[in-house]
mmCIF file of C-alpha atoms in Angstrom:
data_model
loop_
_atom_site.group_PDB
_atom_site.id
_atom_site.type_symbol
_atom_site.label_atom_id
_atom_site.label_comp_id
_atom_site.label_asym_id
_atom_site.label_seq_id
_atom_site.Cartn_x
_atom_site.Cartn_y
_atom_site.Cartn_z
ATOM 1 C CA MET A 1 -8.224 12.590 -14.391
ATOM 2 C CA PRO A 2 -9.010 14.813 -11.361
ATOM 3 C CA ARG A 3 -6.569 14.351 -8.500
ATOM 4 C CA PRO A 4 -8.183 12.541 -5.538
ATOM 5 C CA THR A 5 -8.249 14.224 -2.151
ATOM 6 C CA PRO A 6 -5.872 12.619 0.379
ATOM 7 C CA SER A 7 -7.464 11.028 3.423
ATOM 8 C CA SER A 8 -7.438 13.127 6.580
ATOM 9 C CA ALA A 9 -7.754 10.240 9.030
ATOM 10 C CA LEU A 10 -4.067 10.001 10.038
ATOM 11 C CA GLU A 11 -2.756 13.292 8.668
ATOM 12 C CA ARG A 12 -1.276 14.260 12.049
ATOM 13 C CA LEU A 13 1.173 11.353 11.923
ATOM 14 C CA ARG A 14 4.627 11.302 10.363
ATOM 15 C CA VAL A 15 5.887 7.845 9.471
ATOM 16 C CA LEU A 16 9.421 6.930 8.388
ATOM 17 C CA ASP A 17 9.379 3.881 6.127
ATOM 18 C CA LEU A 18 12.830 2.267 6.063
ATOM 19 C CA SER A 19 11.463 -1.049 4.860
ATOM 20 C CA ARG A 20 11.562 -2.748 1.476
ATOM 21 C CA VAL A 21 10.231 -5.733 -0.488
ATOM 22 C CA ARG A 22 6.648 -6.379 0.772
ATOM 23 C CA ALA A 23 5.859 -6.881 4.456
ATOM 24 C CA GLY A 24 7.187 -3.559 5.783
ATOM 25 C CA PRO A 25 5.942 -1.507 2.812
ATOM 26 C CA THR A 26 2.500 -3.097 3.234
ATOM 27 C CA CYS A 27 2.445 -1.857 6.825
ATOM 28 C CA ALA A 28 3.508 1.649 5.781
ATOM 29 C CA ARG A 29 0.984 1.711 2.937
ATOM 30 C CA VAL A 30 -1.898 1.485 5.420
ATOM 31 C CA PHE A 31 -0.722 4.718 7.046
ATOM 32 C CA ALA A 32 -0.070 6.391 3.690
ATOM 33 C CA ASP A 33 -3.509 5.533 2.328
ATOM 34 C CA PHE A 34 -5.142 7.007 5.425
ATOM 35 C CA GLY A 35 -3.306 10.291 5.061
ATOM 36 C CA ALA A 36 -0.191 10.030 7.228
ATOM 37 C CA ASP A 37 2.941 11.764 5.957
ATOM 38 C CA VAL A 38 4.902 8.638 5.046
ATOM 39 C CA ILE A 39 8.504 9.292 4.044
ATOM 40 C CA LYS A 40 10.057 6.389 2.172
ATOM 41 C CA VAL A 41 13.709 6.501 3.181
ATOM 42 C CA GLU A 42 15.813 4.612 0.647
ATOM 43 C CA SER A 43 19.353 4.407 -0.626
ATOM 44 C CA PRO A 44 20.407 6.653 -3.504
ATOM 45 C CA PRO A 45 20.001 4.783 -6.838
ATOM 46 C CA GLY A 46 22.854 2.407 -7.573
ATOM 47 C CA LEU A 47 24.106 2.184 -3.990
ATOM 48 C CA ASP A 48 22.140 -0.866 -2.804
ATOM 49 C CA PRO A 49 22.830 -4.046 -4.820
ATOM 50 C CA ASN A 50 19.401 -5.392 -3.795
ATOM 51 C CA GLU A 51 17.393 -2.261 -4.581
ATOM 52 C CA ASN A 52 15.293 -3.983 -7.270
ATOM 53 C CA MET A 53 13.959 -6.811 -5.090
ATOM 54 C CA SER A 54 10.409 -5.517 -5.645
ATOM 55 C CA GLY A 55 10.983 -5.152 -9.366
ATOM 56 C CA PRO A 56 11.525 -2.037 -11.479
ATOM 57 C CA ARG A 57 10.519 1.375 -10.132
ATOM 58 C CA HIS A 58 7.733 1.741 -12.676
ATOM 59 C CA GLY A 59 6.627 -1.886 -12.328
ATOM 60 C CA TYR A 60 3.251 -2.962 -10.976
ATOM 61 C CA ASP A 61 4.541 -4.077 -7.568
ATOM 62 C CA MET A 62 6.355 -0.855 -6.703
ATOM 63 C CA GLN A 63 3.406 1.210 -7.926
ATOM 64 C CA ASN A 64 0.981 -0.751 -5.770
ATOM 65 C CA LEU A 65 3.138 -0.752 -2.622
ATOM 66 C CA HIS A 66 4.468 2.800 -2.414
ATOM 67 C CA ARG A 67 1.701 5.160 -3.557
ATOM 68 C CA ASN A 68 0.898 8.160 -1.350
ATOM 69 C CA LYS A 69 4.468 8.273 0.019
ATOM 70 C CA ARG A 70 7.256 10.831 -0.305
ATOM 71 C CA SER A 71 10.775 9.644 -1.178
ATOM 72 C CA LEU A 72 13.997 10.731 0.523
ATOM 73 C CA THR A 73 17.277 9.115 -0.494
ATOM 74 C CA LEU A 74 19.870 8.787 2.274
ATOM 75 C CA ASN A 75 23.196 7.007 2.377
ATOM 76 C CA LEU A 76 23.169 5.809 5.979
ATOM 77 C CA LYS A 77 26.815 4.763 5.687
ATOM 78 C CA THR A 78 27.809 8.425 5.657
ATOM 79 C CA PRO A 79 27.701 10.482 8.866
ATOM 80 C CA GLU A 80 25.750 13.209 7.072
ATOM 81 C CA GLY A 81 23.092 10.785 5.852
ATOM 82 C CA LYS A 82 22.792 9.234 9.298
ATOM 83 C CA ALA A 83 22.498 12.703 10.868
ATOM 84 C CA ILE A 84 19.566 13.576 8.581
ATOM 85 C CA LEU A 85 17.771 10.396 9.580
ATOM 86 C CA LEU A 86 18.280 11.130 13.276
ATOM 87 C CA ARG A 87 16.821 14.611 12.784
ATOM 88 C CA LEU A 88 13.780 13.074 11.146
ATOM 89 C CA ILE A 89 13.411 10.587 13.978
ATOM 90 C CA GLU A 90 13.314 13.372 16.555
ATOM 91 C CA SER A 91 9.908 14.513 15.279
ATOM 92 C CA ALA A 92 8.538 11.268 13.821
ATOM 93 C CA ASP A 93 5.626 9.302 15.223
ATOM 94 C CA LEU A 94 6.536 5.914 13.783
ATOM 95 C CA LEU A 95 9.521 4.232 12.182
ATOM 96 C CA ILE A 96 8.824 1.057 10.195
ATOM 97 C CA GLU A 97 11.747 -1.230 9.370
ATOM 98 C CA ASN A 98 12.388 -4.803 8.299
ATOM 99 C CA PHE A 99 16.147 -5.057 8.724
ATOM 100 C CA ARG A 100 17.528 -8.268 10.165
ATOM 101 C CA PRO A 101 17.808 -7.603 13.913
ATOM 102 C CA ASP A 102 21.623 -7.632 13.861
ATOM 103 C CA VAL A 103 21.672 -5.073 11.019
ATOM 104 C CA LYS A 104 19.381 -2.758 12.946
ATOM 105 C CA ASP A 105 21.660 -2.964 15.966
ATOM 106 C CA ARG A 106 24.721 -2.287 13.825
ATOM 107 C CA LEU A 107 23.082 0.829 12.357
ATOM 108 C CA GLY A 108 22.234 2.123 15.832
ATOM 109 C CA LEU A 109 18.506 1.897 15.129
ATOM 110 C CA ASP A 110 17.656 -0.363 18.045
ATOM 111 C CA PHE A 111 14.655 0.577 20.157
ATOM 112 C CA GLU A 112 16.634 1.644 23.231
ATOM 113 C CA THR A 113 18.696 4.133 21.228
ATOM 114 C CA LEU A 114 15.696 5.513 19.340
ATOM 115 C CA HIS A 115 13.571 5.761 22.484
ATOM 116 C CA LYS A 116 16.207 7.964 24.134
ATOM 117 C CA LEU A 117 16.225 10.202 21.075
ATOM 118 C CA ASN A 118 12.426 10.396 20.844
ATOM 119 C CA PRO A 119 10.480 8.855 23.748
ATOM 120 C CA ARG A 120 7.212 9.124 21.782
ATOM 121 C CA LEU A 121 8.515 7.186 18.791
ATOM 122 C CA ILE A 122 6.835 3.895 17.937
ATOM 123 C CA LEU A 123 9.265 1.468 16.319
ATOM 124 C CA VAL A 124 7.605 -1.159 14.121
ATOM 125 C CA SER A 125 9.912 -4.074 13.338
ATOM 126 C CA VAL A 126 8.827 -6.688 10.794
ATOM 127 C CA SER A 127 11.289 -9.570 10.541
ATOM 128 C CA GLY A 128 11.421 -13.072 9.149
ATOM 129 C CA PHE A 129 11.482 -14.983 12.422
ATOM 130 C CA GLY A 130 11.346 -12.537 15.330
ATOM 131 C CA GLN A 131 13.671 -10.138 17.131
ATOM 132 C CA SER A 132 15.060 -12.836 19.433
ATOM 133 C CA GLY A 133 15.572 -16.575 19.420
ATOM 134 C CA PRO A 134 17.785 -18.970 17.462
ATOM 135 C CA TYR A 135 16.558 -17.805 14.029
ATOM 136 C CA ARG A 136 16.655 -14.057 14.646
ATOM 137 C CA THR A 137 19.431 -13.350 12.135
ATOM 138 C CA ARG A 138 18.037 -15.483 9.320
ATOM 139 C CA ALA A 139 16.741 -13.740 6.217
ATOM 140 C CA GLY A 140 13.032 -14.360 5.862
ATOM 141 C CA PHE A 141 11.060 -14.803 2.655
ATOM 142 C CA ASP A 142 7.373 -15.444 2.195
ATOM 143 C CA GLN A 143 7.635 -18.970 0.807
ATOM 144 C CA ILE A 144 9.967 -20.027 3.622
ATOM 145 C CA ALA A 145 7.427 -18.752 6.148
ATOM 146 C CA GLN A 146 4.613 -20.529 4.298
ATOM 147 C CA GLY A 147 6.538 -23.770 4.631
ATOM 148 C CA MET A 148 7.540 -23.356 8.280
ATOM 149 C CA GLY A 149 4.160 -21.897 9.225
ATOM 150 C CA GLY A 150 2.219 -24.974 8.120
ATOM 151 C CA MET A 151 0.402 -23.490 5.154
ATOM 152 C CA MET A 152 2.124 -25.502 2.436
ATOM 153 C CA SER A 153 1.280 -28.738 4.276
ATOM 154 C CA VAL A 154 -2.473 -28.115 4.043
ATOM 155 C CA THR A 155 -2.529 -26.580 0.551
ATOM 156 C CA GLY A 156 -2.947 -28.642 -2.605
ATOM 157 C CA LEU A 157 -4.449 -31.980 -3.540
ATOM 158 C CA GLN A 158 -4.119 -34.845 -1.111
ATOM 159 C CA GLY A 159 -0.849 -36.675 -1.574
ATOM 160 C CA GLN A 160 0.686 -34.308 -4.117
ATOM 161 C CA GLY A 161 3.261 -32.854 -1.743
ATOM 162 C CA PRO A 162 3.538 -29.315 -0.318
ATOM 163 C CA VAL A 163 2.105 -26.449 -2.368
ATOM 164 C CA ARG A 164 2.683 -22.723 -1.886
ATOM 165 C CA ALA A 165 -0.212 -20.303 -1.983
ATOM 166 C CA GLY A 166 -0.450 -18.186 -5.109
ATOM 167 C CA ILE A 167 -0.031 -14.960 -3.131
ATOM 168 C CA ALA A 168 2.458 -13.736 -0.524
ATOM 169 C CA VAL A 169 0.315 -14.662 2.470
ATOM 170 C CA ALA A 170 3.014 -14.366 5.135
ATOM 171 C CA ASP A 171 4.414 -11.090 3.804
ATOM 172 C CA SER A 172 1.045 -9.389 3.487
ATOM 173 C CA ALA A 173 -0.243 -10.701 6.805
ATOM 174 C CA ALA A 174 2.899 -9.590 8.658
ATOM 175 C CA GLY A 175 2.511 -6.106 7.194
ATOM 176 C CA LEU A 176 -1.117 -5.902 8.260
ATOM 177 C CA TYR A 177 -0.428 -7.281 11.754
ATOM 178 C CA GLY A 178 2.353 -4.711 12.053
ATOM 179 C CA ALA A 179 -0.085 -1.953 11.135
ATOM 180 C CA ILE A 180 -2.619 -3.215 13.686
ATOM 181 C CA GLY A 181 0.039 -3.246 16.404
ATOM 182 C CA ALA A 182 1.221 0.224 15.414
ATOM 183 C CA LEU A 183 -2.305 1.645 15.546
ATOM 184 C CA VAL A 184 -2.779 0.104 18.993
ATOM 185 C CA ALA A 185 0.487 1.714 20.116
ATOM 186 C CA VAL A 186 -0.569 5.103 18.695
ATOM 187 C CA THR A 187 -3.845 4.881 20.613
ATOM 188 C CA GLU A 188 -2.140 3.824 23.844
ATOM 189 C CA ARG A 189 0.349 6.695 23.511
ATOM 190 C CA GLU A 190 -2.537 9.143 23.915
ATOM 191 C CA THR A 191 -2.745 7.958 27.534
ATOM 192 C CA SER A 192 0.878 7.242 28.425
ATOM 193 C CA GLY A 193 2.642 9.776 26.208
ATOM 194 C CA LYS A 194 5.233 7.097 25.457
ATOM 195 C CA GLY A 195 6.158 5.146 22.369
ATOM 196 C CA GLN A 196 6.870 1.439 22.337
ATOM 197 C CA TRP A 197 8.333 -1.327 20.226
ATOM 198 C CA VAL A 198 5.890 -3.193 17.984
ATOM 199 C CA GLN A 199 7.238 -6.503 16.692
ATOM 200 C CA THR A 200 5.885 -9.077 14.287
ATOM 201 C CA SER A 201 7.382 -11.588 11.889
ATOM 202 C CA LEU A 202 6.521 -13.532 8.776
ATOM 203 C CA LEU A 203 6.596 -16.764 10.762
ATOM 204 C CA GLU A 204 4.218 -15.541 13.466
ATOM 205 C CA ALA A 205 1.878 -13.969 10.942
ATOM 206 C CA GLN A 206 1.721 -17.150 8.862
ATOM 207 C CA ILE A 207 0.957 -19.274 11.918
ATOM 208 C CA ALA A 208 -1.754 -16.817 12.936
ATOM 209 C CA MET A 209 -3.244 -17.026 9.437
ATOM 210 C CA MET A 210 -3.508 -20.800 9.873
ATOM 211 C CA ASP A 211 -6.177 -19.949 12.463
ATOM 212 C CA PHE A 212 -8.642 -22.860 12.734
ATOM 213 C CA GLN A 213 -6.180 -25.320 11.203
ATOM 214 C CA ALA A 214 -3.613 -24.431 13.870
ATOM 215 C CA ALA A 215 -6.290 -24.495 16.595
ATOM 216 C CA ARG A 216 -7.392 -27.916 15.347
ATOM 217 C CA PHE A 217 -4.009 -29.252 16.389
ATOM 218 C CA LEU A 218 -3.610 -27.187 19.575
ATOM 219 C CA VAL A 219 -7.058 -28.089 20.929
ATOM 220 C CA GLU A 220 -7.662 -31.578 19.534
ATOM 221 C CA GLY A 221 -4.190 -32.814 18.593
ATOM 222 C CA THR A 222 -5.226 -33.415 14.974
ATOM 223 C CA VAL A 223 -2.649 -32.742 12.249
ATOM 224 C CA PRO A 224 -4.655 -31.274 9.346
ATOM 225 C CA PRO A 225 -4.062 -33.015 5.996
ATOM 226 C CA GLN A 226 -4.229 -31.604 2.495
ATOM 227 C CA ALA A 227 -7.825 -31.347 1.339
ATOM 228 C CA GLY A 228 -7.370 -29.885 -2.137
ATOM 229 C CA ASN A 229 -10.345 -27.780 -3.165
ATOM 230 C CA ASP A 230 -12.590 -29.352 -0.537
ATOM 231 C CA HIS A 231 -13.270 -27.804 2.843
ATOM 232 C CA PRO A 232 -11.361 -29.621 5.597
ATOM 233 C CA TYR A 233 -14.527 -30.903 7.313
ATOM 234 C CA SER A 234 -17.695 -29.582 5.586
ATOM 235 C CA THR A 235 -19.280 -31.048 2.455
ATOM 236 C CA PRO A 236 -20.403 -30.291 -0.161
ATOM 237 C CA MET A 237 -18.148 -27.291 0.189
ATOM 238 C CA GLY A 238 -15.508 -26.719 -2.441
ATOM 239 C CA VAL A 239 -14.975 -26.749 -6.204
ATOM 240 C CA TYR A 240 -17.438 -28.714 -8.339
ATOM 241 C CA ALA A 241 -17.447 -29.334 -12.086
ATOM 242 C CA THR A 242 -20.384 -28.214 -14.239
ATOM 243 C CA ARG A 243 -21.091 -28.736 -17.941
ATOM 244 C CA ASN A 244 -18.771 -25.900 -18.968
ATOM 245 C CA GLY A 245 -16.397 -25.268 -16.068
ATOM 246 C CA HIS A 246 -16.209 -25.128 -12.283
ATOM 247 C CA ILE A 247 -17.968 -23.272 -9.458
ATOM 248 C CA ASN A 248 -17.560 -22.942 -5.720
ATOM 249 C CA ILE A 249 -20.323 -24.341 -3.515
ATOM 250 C CA GLY A 250 -20.542 -23.634 0.219
ATOM 251 C CA VAL A 251 -23.004 -25.865 2.044
ATOM 252 C CA GLY A 252 -22.118 -25.107 5.648
ATOM 253 C CA ALA A 253 -25.286 -26.040 7.537
ATOM 254 C CA GLU A 254 -28.215 -28.448 7.387
ATOM 255 C CA GLY A 255 -30.574 -25.767 6.100
ATOM 256 C CA HIS A 256 -28.139 -25.093 3.275
ATOM 257 C CA TRP A 257 -28.061 -28.795 2.425
ATOM 258 C CA ARG A 258 -31.818 -29.073 2.050
ATOM 259 C CA SER A 259 -31.927 -25.889 -0.015
ATOM 260 C CA PHE A 260 -29.081 -27.193 -2.157
ATOM 261 C CA CYS A 261 -30.952 -30.411 -2.882
ATOM 262 C CA LYS A 262 -34.008 -28.429 -3.961
ATOM 263 C CA ALA A 263 -31.843 -26.194 -6.176
ATOM 264 C CA ILE A 264 -30.393 -29.168 -8.057
ATOM 265 C CA GLY A 265 -33.867 -30.656 -8.526
ATOM 266 C CA HIS A 266 -33.496 -33.531 -6.050
ATOM 267 C CA PRO A 267 -35.263 -32.508 -2.821
ATOM 268 C CA GLU A 268 -35.417 -36.168 -1.776
ATOM 269 C CA LEU A 269 -31.655 -36.109 -1.166
ATOM 270 C CA GLY A 270 -32.206 -33.580 1.583
ATOM 271 C CA GLU A 271 -34.241 -36.120 3.560
ATOM 272 C CA ASN A 272 -32.159 -39.169 2.686
ATOM 273 C CA PRO A 273 -30.939 -40.667 6.013
ATOM 274 C CA VAL A 274 -27.626 -41.542 4.362
ATOM 275 C CA TYR A 275 -26.798 -37.834 3.948
ATOM 276 C CA ASP A 276 -28.963 -36.061 6.534
ATOM 277 C CA ASN A 277 -26.161 -34.583 8.644
ATOM 278 C CA MET A 278 -22.683 -33.191 8.058
ATOM 279 C CA GLU A 279 -20.862 -36.121 9.640
ATOM 280 C CA LYS A 280 -22.580 -38.647 7.358
ATOM 281 C CA ARG A 281 -21.960 -36.537 4.276
ATOM 282 C CA PHE A 282 -18.307 -36.053 5.155
ATOM 283 C CA ALA A 283 -17.817 -39.805 5.644
ATOM 284 C CA ARG A 284 -19.261 -40.384 2.168
ATOM 285 C CA ARG A 285 -17.717 -37.370 0.471
ATOM 286 C CA PRO A 286 -16.185 -39.207 -2.548
ATOM 287 C CA GLU A 287 -19.440 -40.917 -3.510
ATOM 288 C CA LEU A 288 -21.459 -37.755 -2.824
ATOM 289 C CA ARG A 289 -19.152 -35.765 -5.098
ATOM 290 C CA VAL A 290 -19.721 -38.236 -7.951
ATOM 291 C CA LEU A 291 -23.471 -37.975 -7.443
ATOM 292 C CA ILE A 292 -23.506 -34.175 -7.305
ATOM 293 C CA GLU A 293 -21.221 -33.699 -10.303
ATOM 294 C CA SER A 294 -23.314 -36.105 -12.368
ATOM 295 C CA ILE A 295 -26.207 -33.706 -11.810
ATOM 296 C CA LEU A 296 -24.203 -30.487 -12.231
ATOM 297 C CA SER A 297 -22.746 -31.755 -15.521
ATOM 298 C CA GLN A 298 -26.165 -31.340 -17.128
ATOM 299 C CA ARG A 299 -26.142 -27.508 -17.024
ATOM 300 C CA ASP A 300 -23.704 -24.582 -17.367
ATOM 301 C CA SER A 301 -22.104 -22.785 -14.411
ATOM 302 C CA ALA A 302 -24.201 -19.641 -14.869
ATOM 303 C CA ASP A 303 -27.435 -21.656 -14.757
ATOM 304 C CA TRP A 304 -26.453 -23.363 -11.543
ATOM 305 C CA LEU A 305 -25.314 -20.135 -9.911
ATOM 306 C CA ALA A 306 -28.680 -18.553 -10.715
ATOM 307 C CA ALA A 307 -30.489 -21.556 -9.251
ATOM 308 C CA PHE A 308 -28.404 -21.479 -6.095
ATOM 309 C CA GLU A 309 -29.029 -17.775 -5.643
ATOM 310 C CA THR A 310 -32.767 -18.361 -5.956
ATOM 311 C CA HIS A 311 -32.594 -20.975 -3.194
ATOM 312 C CA ALA A 312 -30.171 -18.943 -0.998
ATOM 313 C CA VAL A 313 -27.395 -21.509 -1.341
ATOM 314 C CA PRO A 314 -23.914 -19.991 -0.927
ATOM 315 C CA ALA A 315 -22.089 -20.379 -4.254
ATOM 316 C CA GLY A 316 -19.909 -18.366 -6.601
ATOM 317 C CA PRO A 317 -17.922 -18.358 -9.819
ATOM 318 C CA ILE A 318 -14.175 -18.984 -10.003
ATOM 319 C CA TYR A 319 -12.538 -16.042 -11.731
ATOM 320 C CA ALA A 320 -9.252 -15.333 -13.380
ATOM 321 C CA VAL A 321 -7.951 -11.924 -12.279
ATOM 322 C CA ASP A 322 -9.327 -10.095 -15.329
ATOM 323 C CA GLU A 323 -12.764 -11.623 -14.749
ATOM 324 C CA MET A 324 -12.560 -10.662 -11.074
ATOM 325 C CA PHE A 325 -12.191 -6.969 -11.877
ATOM 326 C CA ASP A 326 -15.051 -7.177 -14.407
ATOM 327 C CA ASP A 327 -17.517 -8.445 -11.794
ATOM 328 C CA PRO A 328 -20.235 -5.838 -11.075
ATOM 329 C CA GLN A 329 -19.916 -6.207 -7.296
ATOM 330 C CA VAL A 330 -16.136 -5.739 -7.454
ATOM 331 C CA GLN A 331 -16.634 -2.649 -9.600
ATOM 332 C CA HIS A 332 -19.246 -1.334 -7.167
ATOM 333 C CA LEU A 333 -16.830 -1.734 -4.253
ATOM 334 C CA GLY A 334 -14.235 0.362 -6.100
ATOM 335 C CA ILE A 335 -11.262 -1.650 -4.967
ATOM 336 C CA ALA A 336 -9.356 -0.899 -8.192
ATOM 337 C CA GLN A 337 -8.395 2.733 -7.585
ATOM 338 C CA PRO A 338 -7.159 5.063 -10.339
ATOM 339 C CA VAL A 339 -4.054 7.209 -9.991
ATOM 340 C CA THR A 340 -2.134 9.310 -12.515
ATOM 341 C CA HIS A 341 1.588 8.646 -12.887
ATOM 342 C CA PRO A 342 3.821 11.159 -14.704
ATOM 343 C CA VAL A 343 5.443 8.403 -16.787
ATOM 344 C CA LEU A 344 2.897 5.581 -16.840
ATOM 345 C CA GLY A 345 -0.154 7.782 -17.249
ATOM 346 C CA ASP A 346 -3.484 6.686 -15.806
ATOM 347 C CA ILE A 347 -3.122 3.376 -13.965
ATOM 348 C CA ARG A 348 -5.052 1.495 -11.311
ATOM 349 C CA VAL A 349 -3.833 -0.008 -8.035
ATOM 350 C CA VAL A 350 -5.465 -2.116 -5.321
ATOM 351 C CA ALA A 351 -7.240 0.055 -2.752
ATOM 352 C CA GLU A 352 -7.534 -0.484 0.987
ATOM 353 C CA PRO A 353 -10.236 -3.131 1.581
ATOM 354 C CA VAL A 354 -11.913 -1.242 4.415
ATOM 355 C CA SER A 355 -14.300 1.711 4.237
ATOM 356 C CA LEU A 356 -14.716 4.524 6.760
ATOM 357 C CA SER A 357 -17.817 6.688 6.565
ATOM 358 C CA ARG A 358 -16.133 10.052 7.291
ATOM 359 C CA THR A 359 -12.400 9.623 6.657
ATOM 360 C CA PRO A 360 -11.930 6.903 4.025
ATOM 361 C CA ALA A 361 -8.595 5.880 2.586
ATOM 362 C CA SER A 362 -7.541 7.498 -0.674
ATOM 363 C CA VAL A 363 -5.007 6.828 -3.414
ATOM 364 C CA ALA A 364 -3.972 10.421 -4.058
ATOM 365 C CA THR A 365 -0.435 10.245 -5.467
ATOM 366 C CA PRO A 366 1.590 7.606 -7.348
ATOM 367 C CA THR A 367 4.788 5.978 -6.191
ATOM 368 C CA PRO A 368 7.454 8.713 -6.176
ATOM 369 C CA GLU A 369 10.722 8.597 -8.044
ATOM 370 C CA ALA A 370 13.724 7.829 -5.840
ATOM 371 C CA GLY A 371 14.659 11.049 -4.049
ATOM 372 C CA GLU A 372 11.799 12.993 -5.617
ATOM 373 C CA HIS A 373 11.143 14.840 -2.355
ATOM 374 C CA ASN A 374 14.732 15.318 -1.161
ATOM 375 C CA ALA A 375 14.729 19.110 -1.425
ATOM 376 C CA GLU A 376 11.231 19.416 0.018
ATOM 377 C CA ILE A 377 11.881 17.251 3.070
ATOM 378 C CA LEU A 378 15.342 18.651 3.762
ATOM 379 C CA ALA A 379 13.951 22.184 3.586
ATOM 380 C CA GLU A 380 11.403 21.192 6.242
ATOM 381 C CA LEU A 381 14.353 20.180 8.417
ATOM 382 C CA GLY A 382 16.053 23.566 7.907
ATOM 383 C CA TYR A 383 18.576 22.727 5.187
ATOM 384 C CA ASP A 384 19.036 25.395 2.510
ATOM 385 C CA GLN A 385 19.993 24.911 -1.131
ATOM 386 C CA ALA A 386 23.700 25.239 -0.387
ATOM 387 C CA ASP A 387 23.403 22.491 2.217
ATOM 388 C CA ILE A 388 21.572 20.242 -0.244
ATOM 389 C CA THR A 389 24.232 20.802 -2.906
ATOM 390 C CA ARG A 390 26.939 19.961 -0.379
ATOM 391 C CA LEU A 391 25.124 16.776 0.744
ATOM 392 C CA LYS A 392 24.824 15.635 -2.868
ATOM 393 C CA GLY A 393 28.534 16.191 -3.346
ATOM 394 C CA LEU A 394 29.285 14.085 -0.293
ATOM 395 C CA GLY A 395 27.068 11.251 -1.571
ATOM 396 C CA ALA A 396 24.861 11.519 1.505
ATOM 397 C CA ILE A 397 21.621 11.922 -0.472
#
């Protein structure tokens, strides 16, 4: 497999990634995929009892999160390891971390200290609950944020109790919000010449992802209930049974409703005064569902999807993950990107979901082995082979 060309979009930036698990690495991955020199700073193997929180090194999660990065192992509990990190910070553009705030302070990696060392440095802190406040020292995990951030209360079938989302919504969102904030800070630095502290948290990110459901309460005072596979206020919009499975239908406007009725062979429903606006249909949603599914049960999902496409009715299949990657549109978009790993061989990972016309993201290199780039990075800092040998003997790298 030919080796892809790295992106050039952010190649002028050096990013130190001191984060782990998912939120922080997601933030750093954005910079790595767009060509920044991202150095994954991690503990030497066997030193950190929690080093496998993202699974094995050659597992799918690590391979998807840490591609395009270089790895430097440092024992920050040794003065020599800490000194190497401080030398890196002097010339870095960004440092991404997701320590608990008290741990960061204890390590001397607080913003005030780092800003004195490198006034242009942008510190990106991704925490569970924020850098201040009564919960600042709590360890944060995605499912806890989903629960506290309201998502589990609106997910699942009505009355079944709270349900977590099937993906790490809070973790991934916090990483992406951190990347957005960091890119804003990089842009602002072009004017001021100064770095700043970018902060986000799993809790804030999850609440932000609630979006219209959160605004529904803030603006109207309504506490959103669970709605299962139905849209909270539009109908028919949700999952509907056919003769051989289920499909998603999205009737979001009156024009869609009339087109939908024509597509299912009952244009008279579109003019029926009982169902002729969204409010009436929503009030009668249970009976309307029975009526619609009695019609849909007469044909297979593929037949209905073809009919809906002909009538410009928003609709789609419901895929398992393998079916998702087999879809021709997904394949056209190229979101499953190939990369060659020295141990795993040719694998695929999930690409950045945004395209740039001149400087697109690229998956150029696989996740490195721990410390794979120690000699290379230390040489860039001026250490010679004798120094590297000595540092290994001291347990600093």
